[in-house]
Amino acid sequence: MDDAAAVWRQRQEGRGIPADILATAATNPWHHDVGLFAAPPEPVDSPSRRAALALLPDGGTVLDVGCGGGRAAFALAGRVGHVTAVDQQQDMLDAFAADARARGVPHRTVLGRWPDVAADAGTADVVTCHHVLHNVVDLVPFVRALTEAARRGVVVEMMVEHPMAWLDPLWLRFHGLRRPPSATTDDAVAALREIGVDPAVQRWERGSPGPRDAAWVARRLCLPPEAVPEVAGALEGLERPGVAATLSWAAA
């Protein structure tokens, strides 16, 4: 493994939850709530949307890896002719499919983890992958599969550091767990360049970074419901960065 890929792997492995803490969790802290991922009714302009539109021909196809509620794919409505949506949560795919039908977007869904289901997903003109890289430990095979699936190009959106890194002070406070440094956009770009992918990179302010509800945070921290009031107090003054990055590159 090359140096940058090894750095990414090491930092990503450091974001795992120790088994003894995970065993105390009442619910799966890694499960994503479907309602938080719904796509807005109208496309929101962003560097990621513009990069995808620049690659996508009229009536072209999109493969959305880690589709969630479809924010990446539905931002291309009016240009896209068909979307293949991949996600490891069936409830996400159900929500995606329902919204696609309501929007009149031709689609199909593939349940599973990328790149395990890459063969089932097939190829598309443009591959999108928003806010998934920080869930990936083995970055090189993941990215290679994205590139191989794209006929024209790939657009990745990610936060500049791990999206849960802002909770590191709370892991220390509630569990005595000191987190290592987060993997960053720079780490991802370095790993990509090691395998011959030189992405265009644009950093930008994403706006509202999402929920800071104390109950949501407590679940993420594997804490019981009775800890929610203390978590609420600990959240005061804790800033959550909202800087994202768009990485895009042409298919080989």
mmCIF file of N, CA, C and O in Angstrom, residues 100-156:
data_model
loop_
_atom_site.group_PDB
_atom_site.id
_atom_site.type_symbol
_atom_site.label_atom_id
_atom_site.label_comp_id
_atom_site.label_asym_id
_atom_site.label_seq_id
_atom_site.Cartn_x
_atom_site.Cartn_y
_atom_site.Cartn_z
ATOM 1 N N ALA A 100 -38.194 9.403 -6.539
ATOM 2 C CA ALA A 100 -37.931 9.349 -7.980
ATOM 3 C C ALA A 100 -39.229 9.190 -8.760
ATOM 4 O O ALA A 100 -39.431 9.839 -9.810
ATOM 5 N N ARG A 101 -40.122 8.349 -8.272
ATOM 6 C CA ARG A 101 -41.418 8.182 -8.942
ATOM 7 C C ARG A 101 -42.198 9.487 -8.923
ATOM 8 O O ARG A 101 -42.813 9.887 -9.926
ATOM 9 N N ALA A 102 -42.174 10.171 -7.771
ATOM 10 C CA ALA A 102 -42.913 11.427 -7.659
ATOM 11 C C ALA A 102 -42.340 12.495 -8.589
ATOM 12 O O ALA A 102 -43.079 13.343 -9.106
ATOM 13 N N ARG A 103 -41.048 12.451 -8.836
ATOM 14 C CA ARG A 103 -40.395 13.437 -9.691
ATOM 15 C C ARG A 103 -40.372 13.017 -11.161
ATOM 16 O O ARG A 103 -39.944 13.785 -12.020
ATOM 17 N N GLY A 104 -40.789 11.779 -11.419
ATOM 18 C CA GLY A 104 -40.769 11.286 -12.791
ATOM 19 C C GLY A 104 -39.374 10.970 -13.303
ATOM 20 O O GLY A 104 -39.121 11.079 -14.511
ATOM 21 N N VAL A 105 -38.487 10.550 -12.413
ATOM 22 C CA VAL A 105 -37.111 10.225 -12.799
ATOM 23 C C VAL A 105 -36.982 8.714 -12.979
ATOM 24 O O VAL A 105 -37.151 7.962 -12.012
ATOM 25 N N PRO A 106 -36.699 8.224 -14.191
ATOM 26 C CA PRO A 106 -36.471 6.788 -14.387
ATOM 27 C C PRO A 106 -35.303 6.319 -13.531
ATOM 28 O O PRO A 106 -34.271 6.996 -13.442
ATOM 29 N N HIS A 107 -35.455 5.154 -12.921
ATOM 30 C CA HIS A 107 -34.455 4.739 -11.952
ATOM 31 C C HIS A 107 -34.500 3.245 -11.711
ATOM 32 O O HIS A 107 -35.468 2.571 -12.071
ATOM 33 N N ARG A 108 -33.464 2.752 -11.075
ATOM 34 C CA ARG A 108 -33.445 1.435 -10.463
ATOM 35 C C ARG A 108 -32.569 1.518 -9.227
ATOM 36 O O ARG A 108 -31.758 2.448 -9.084
ATOM 37 N N THR A 109 -32.716 0.573 -8.321
ATOM 38 C CA THR A 109 -31.967 0.599 -7.066
ATOM 39 C C THR A 109 -31.159 -0.683 -6.903
ATOM 40 O O THR A 109 -31.565 -1.749 -7.367
ATOM 41 N N VAL A 110 -30.030 -0.548 -6.230
ATOM 42 C CA VAL A 110 -29.144 -1.677 -5.956
ATOM 43 C C VAL A 110 -28.785 -1.626 -4.480
ATOM 44 O O VAL A 110 -28.210 -0.641 -4.004
ATOM 45 N N LEU A 111 -29.110 -2.677 -3.752
ATOM 46 C CA LEU A 111 -28.835 -2.744 -2.325
ATOM 47 C C LEU A 111 -27.470 -3.380 -2.095
ATOM 48 O O LEU A 111 -27.176 -4.463 -2.595
ATOM 49 N N GLY A 112 -26.621 -2.703 -1.326
ATOM 50 C CA GLY A 112 -25.343 -3.293 -0.958
ATOM 51 C C GLY A 112 -24.256 -2.262 -0.778
ATOM 52 O O GLY A 112 -24.466 -1.062 -0.961
ATOM 53 N N ARG A 113 -23.086 -2.750 -0.403
ATOM 54 C CA ARG A 113 -21.933 -1.892 -0.159
ATOM 55 C C ARG A 113 -21.095 -1.777 -1.426
ATOM 56 O O ARG A 113 -20.895 -2.747 -2.145
ATOM 57 N N TRP A 114 -20.608 -0.597 -1.668
ATOM 58 C CA TRP A 114 -19.674 -0.363 -2.763
ATOM 59 C C TRP A 114 -18.253 -0.617 -2.250
ATOM 60 O O TRP A 114 -17.946 -0.253 -1.112
ATOM 61 N N PRO A 115 -17.386 -1.288 -3.011
ATOM 62 C CA PRO A 115 -17.556 -1.724 -4.403
ATOM 63 C C PRO A 115 -18.069 -3.143 -4.576
ATOM 64 O O PRO A 115 -18.017 -3.680 -5.688
ATOM 65 N N ASP A 116 -18.578 -3.769 -3.496
ATOM 66 C CA ASP A 116 -19.044 -5.155 -3.602
ATOM 67 C C ASP A 116 -20.123 -5.323 -4.669
ATOM 68 O O ASP A 116 -20.205 -6.375 -5.307
ATOM 69 N N VAL A 117 -20.972 -4.295 -4.837
ATOM 70 C CA VAL A 117 -22.095 -4.411 -5.781
ATOM 71 C C VAL A 117 -21.823 -3.671 -7.086
ATOM 72 O O VAL A 117 -22.747 -3.403 -7.845
ATOM 73 N N ALA A 118 -20.575 -3.351 -7.352
ATOM 74 C CA ALA A 118 -20.252 -2.584 -8.556
ATOM 75 C C ALA A 118 -20.701 -3.302 -9.823
ATOM 76 O O ALA A 118 -21.205 -2.676 -10.767
ATOM 77 N N ALA A 119 -20.536 -4.623 -9.871
ATOM 78 C CA ALA A 119 -20.941 -5.369 -11.064
ATOM 79 C C ALA A 119 -22.446 -5.294 -11.270
ATOM 80 O O ALA A 119 -22.927 -5.175 -12.412
ATOM 81 N N ASP A 120 -23.221 -5.356 -10.193
ATOM 82 C CA ASP A 120 -24.677 -5.251 -10.303
ATOM 83 C C ASP A 120 -25.100 -3.845 -10.714
ATOM 84 O O ASP A 120 -26.094 -3.673 -11.430
ATOM 85 N N ALA A 121 -24.362 -2.848 -10.259
ATOM 86 C CA ALA A 121 -24.724 -1.464 -10.564
ATOM 87 C C ALA A 121 -24.426 -1.105 -12.014
ATOM 88 O O ALA A 121 -25.118 -0.277 -12.610
ATOM 89 N N GLY A 122 -23.394 -1.685 -12.583
ATOM 90 C CA GLY A 122 -23.065 -1.408 -13.973
ATOM 91 C C GLY A 122 -22.349 -0.073 -14.148
ATOM 92 O O GLY A 122 -21.708 0.435 -13.227
ATOM 93 N N THR A 123 -22.491 0.503 -15.331
ATOM 94 C CA THR A 123 -21.804 1.748 -15.660
ATOM 95 C C THR A 123 -22.807 2.852 -15.947
ATOM 96 O O THR A 123 -23.995 2.599 -16.146
ATOM 97 N N ALA A 124 -22.306 4.080 -15.971
ATOM 98 C CA ALA A 124 -23.147 5.245 -16.275
ATOM 99 C C ALA A 124 -22.258 6.331 -16.846
ATOM 100 O O ALA A 124 -21.027 6.272 -16.740
ATOM 101 N N ASP A 125 -22.890 7.328 -17.452
ATOM 102 C CA ASP A 125 -22.108 8.456 -17.950
ATOM 103 C C ASP A 125 -21.358 9.140 -16.822
ATOM 104 O O ASP A 125 -20.163 9.436 -16.929
ATOM 105 N N VAL A 126 -22.078 9.413 -15.730
ATOM 106 C CA VAL A 126 -21.494 10.125 -14.589
ATOM 107 C C VAL A 126 -21.756 9.328 -13.314
ATOM 108 O O VAL A 126 -22.877 8.846 -13.098
ATOM 109 N N VAL A 127 -20.732 9.209 -12.498
ATOM 110 C CA VAL A 127 -20.869 8.582 -11.180
ATOM 111 C C VAL A 127 -20.775 9.679 -10.129
ATOM 112 O O VAL A 127 -19.822 10.468 -10.122
ATOM 113 N N THR A 128 -21.774 9.744 -9.258
ATOM 114 C CA THR A 128 -21.755 10.679 -8.142
ATOM 115 C C THR A 128 -21.625 9.900 -6.839
ATOM 116 O O THR A 128 -22.119 8.774 -6.718
ATOM 117 N N CYS A 129 -20.974 10.512 -5.869
ATOM 118 C CA CYS A 129 -20.765 9.866 -4.576
ATOM 119 C C CYS A 129 -20.603 10.968 -3.538
ATOM 120 O O CYS A 129 -19.526 11.543 -3.397
ATOM 121 N N HIS A 130 -21.693 11.265 -2.836
ATOM 122 C CA HIS A 130 -21.694 12.381 -1.896
ATOM 123 C C HIS A 130 -21.633 11.888 -0.454
ATOM 124 O O HIS A 130 -22.462 11.087 -0.024
ATOM 125 N N HIS A 131 -20.645 12.381 0.279
ATOM 126 C CA HIS A 131 -20.530 12.166 1.721
ATOM 127 C C HIS A 131 -20.498 10.683 2.081
ATOM 128 O O HIS A 131 -21.184 10.231 2.990
ATOM 129 N N VAL A 132 -19.687 9.951 1.336
ATOM 130 C CA VAL A 132 -19.477 8.527 1.579
ATOM 131 C C VAL A 132 -18.017 8.221 1.905
ATOM 132 O O VAL A 132 -17.734 7.323 2.691
ATOM 133 N N LEU A 133 -17.084 8.982 1.357
ATOM 134 C CA LEU A 133 -15.673 8.633 1.504
ATOM 135 C C LEU A 133 -15.240 8.514 2.957
ATOM 136 O O LEU A 133 -14.403 7.667 3.283
ATOM 137 N N HIS A 134 -15.820 9.308 3.836
ATOM 138 C CA HIS A 134 -15.423 9.217 5.236
ATOM 139 C C HIS A 134 -16.028 8.006 5.948
ATOM 140 O O HIS A 134 -15.789 7.811 7.154
ATOM 141 N N ASN A 135 -16.771 7.187 5.211
ATOM 142 C CA ASN A 135 -17.207 5.888 5.724
ATOM 143 C C ASN A 135 -16.343 4.754 5.182
ATOM 144 O O ASN A 135 -16.614 3.586 5.462
ATOM 145 N N VAL A 136 -15.335 5.093 4.392
ATOM 146 C CA VAL A 136 -14.530 4.102 3.680
ATOM 147 C C VAL A 136 -13.153 4.001 4.314
ATOM 148 O O VAL A 136 -12.491 5.017 4.543
ATOM 149 N N VAL A 137 -12.710 2.771 4.562
ATOM 150 C CA VAL A 137 -11.357 2.538 5.066
ATOM 151 C C VAL A 137 -10.404 2.258 3.909
ATOM 152 O O VAL A 137 -9.347 2.877 3.795
ATOM 153 N N ASP A 138 -10.779 1.337 3.038
ATOM 154 C CA ASP A 138 -9.933 0.990 1.884
ATOM 155 C C ASP A 138 -10.310 1.893 0.715
ATOM 156 O O ASP A 138 -11.150 1.558 -0.120
ATOM 157 N N LEU A 139 -9.665 3.036 0.652
ATOM 158 C CA LEU A 139 -10.056 4.056 -0.313
ATOM 159 C C LEU A 139 -9.715 3.675 -1.756
ATOM 160 O O LEU A 139 -10.502 3.946 -2.667
ATOM 161 N N VAL A 140 -8.582 3.065 -1.991
ATOM 162 C CA VAL A 140 -8.128 2.808 -3.355
ATOM 163 C C VAL A 140 -9.099 1.921 -4.133
ATOM 164 O O VAL A 140 -9.527 2.296 -5.234
ATOM 165 N N PRO A 141 -9.482 0.729 -3.647
ATOM 166 C CA PRO A 141 -10.439 -0.066 -4.429
ATOM 167 C C PRO A 141 -11.794 0.607 -4.580
ATOM 168 O O PRO A 141 -12.463 0.443 -5.615
ATOM 169 N N PHE A 142 -12.196 1.376 -3.589
ATOM 170 C CA PHE A 142 -13.466 2.084 -3.654
ATOM 171 C C PHE A 142 -13.445 3.084 -4.802
ATOM 172 O O PHE A 142 -14.351 3.121 -5.647
ATOM 173 N N VAL A 143 -12.390 3.895 -4.870
ATOM 174 C CA VAL A 143 -12.298 4.942 -5.891
ATOM 175 C C VAL A 143 -12.051 4.341 -7.273
ATOM 176 O O VAL A 143 -12.601 4.816 -8.272
ATOM 177 N N ARG A 144 -11.236 3.304 -7.338
ATOM 178 C CA ARG A 144 -11.016 2.657 -8.634
ATOM 179 C C ARG A 144 -12.335 2.149 -9.217
ATOM 180 O O ARG A 144 -12.582 2.274 -10.429
ATOM 181 N N ALA A 145 -13.180 1.588 -8.375
ATOM 182 C CA ALA A 145 -14.470 1.087 -8.853
ATOM 183 C C ALA A 145 -15.374 2.227 -9.310
ATOM 184 O O ALA A 145 -16.124 2.079 -10.281
ATOM 185 N N LEU A 146 -15.322 3.373 -8.622
ATOM 186 C CA LEU A 146 -16.076 4.541 -9.083
ATOM 187 C C LEU A 146 -15.629 4.937 -10.482
ATOM 188 O O LEU A 146 -16.445 5.186 -11.378
ATOM 189 N N THR A 147 -14.311 5.007 -10.679
ATOM 190 C CA THR A 147 -13.760 5.448 -11.955
ATOM 191 C C THR A 147 -14.090 4.463 -13.067
ATOM 192 O O THR A 147 -14.442 4.858 -14.191
ATOM 193 N N GLU A 148 -13.975 3.179 -12.775
ATOM 194 C CA GLU A 148 -14.263 2.160 -13.779
ATOM 195 C C GLU A 148 -15.737 2.145 -14.187
ATOM 196 O O GLU A 148 -16.068 1.739 -15.301
ATOM 197 N N ALA A 149 -16.617 2.605 -13.291
ATOM 198 C CA ALA A 149 -18.045 2.621 -13.596
ATOM 199 C C ALA A 149 -18.464 3.827 -14.418
ATOM 200 O O ALA A 149 -19.582 3.873 -14.939
ATOM 201 N N ALA A 150 -17.585 4.823 -14.536
ATOM 202 C CA ALA A 150 -17.936 6.086 -15.197
ATOM 203 C C ALA A 150 -17.452 6.102 -16.637
ATOM 204 O O ALA A 150 -16.281 5.837 -16.911
ATOM 205 N N ARG A 151 -18.347 6.460 -17.552
ATOM 206 C CA ARG A 151 -17.955 6.623 -18.947
ATOM 207 C C ARG A 151 -17.416 8.023 -19.225
ATOM 208 O O ARG A 151 -16.591 8.211 -20.107
ATOM 209 N N ARG A 152 -17.904 9.020 -18.467
ATOM 210 C CA ARG A 152 -17.457 10.396 -18.693
ATOM 211 C C ARG A 152 -16.716 10.998 -17.501
ATOM 212 O O ARG A 152 -15.765 11.754 -17.686
ATOM 213 N N GLY A 153 -17.156 10.725 -16.296
ATOM 214 C CA GLY A 153 -16.454 11.284 -15.153
ATOM 215 C C GLY A 153 -17.115 10.982 -13.828
ATOM 216 O O GLY A 153 -18.201 10.401 -13.758
ATOM 217 N N VAL A 154 -16.439 11.382 -12.766
ATOM 218 C CA VAL A 154 -16.843 11.114 -11.383
ATOM 219 C C VAL A 154 -16.891 12.425 -10.621
ATOM 220 O O VAL A 154 -16.017 13.291 -10.789
ATOM 221 N N VAL A 155 -17.903 12.575 -9.768
ATOM 222 C CA VAL A 155 -18.008 13.735 -8.886
ATOM 223 C C VAL A 155 -18.211 13.230 -7.456
ATOM 224 O O VAL A 155 -19.191 12.534 -7.170
ATOM 225 N N VAL A 156 -17.280 13.574 -6.593
ATOM 226 C CA VAL A 156 -17.334 13.192 -5.186
ATOM 227 C C VAL A 156 -17.498 14.453 -4.353
ATOM 228 O O VAL A 156 -16.809 15.450 -4.583
#
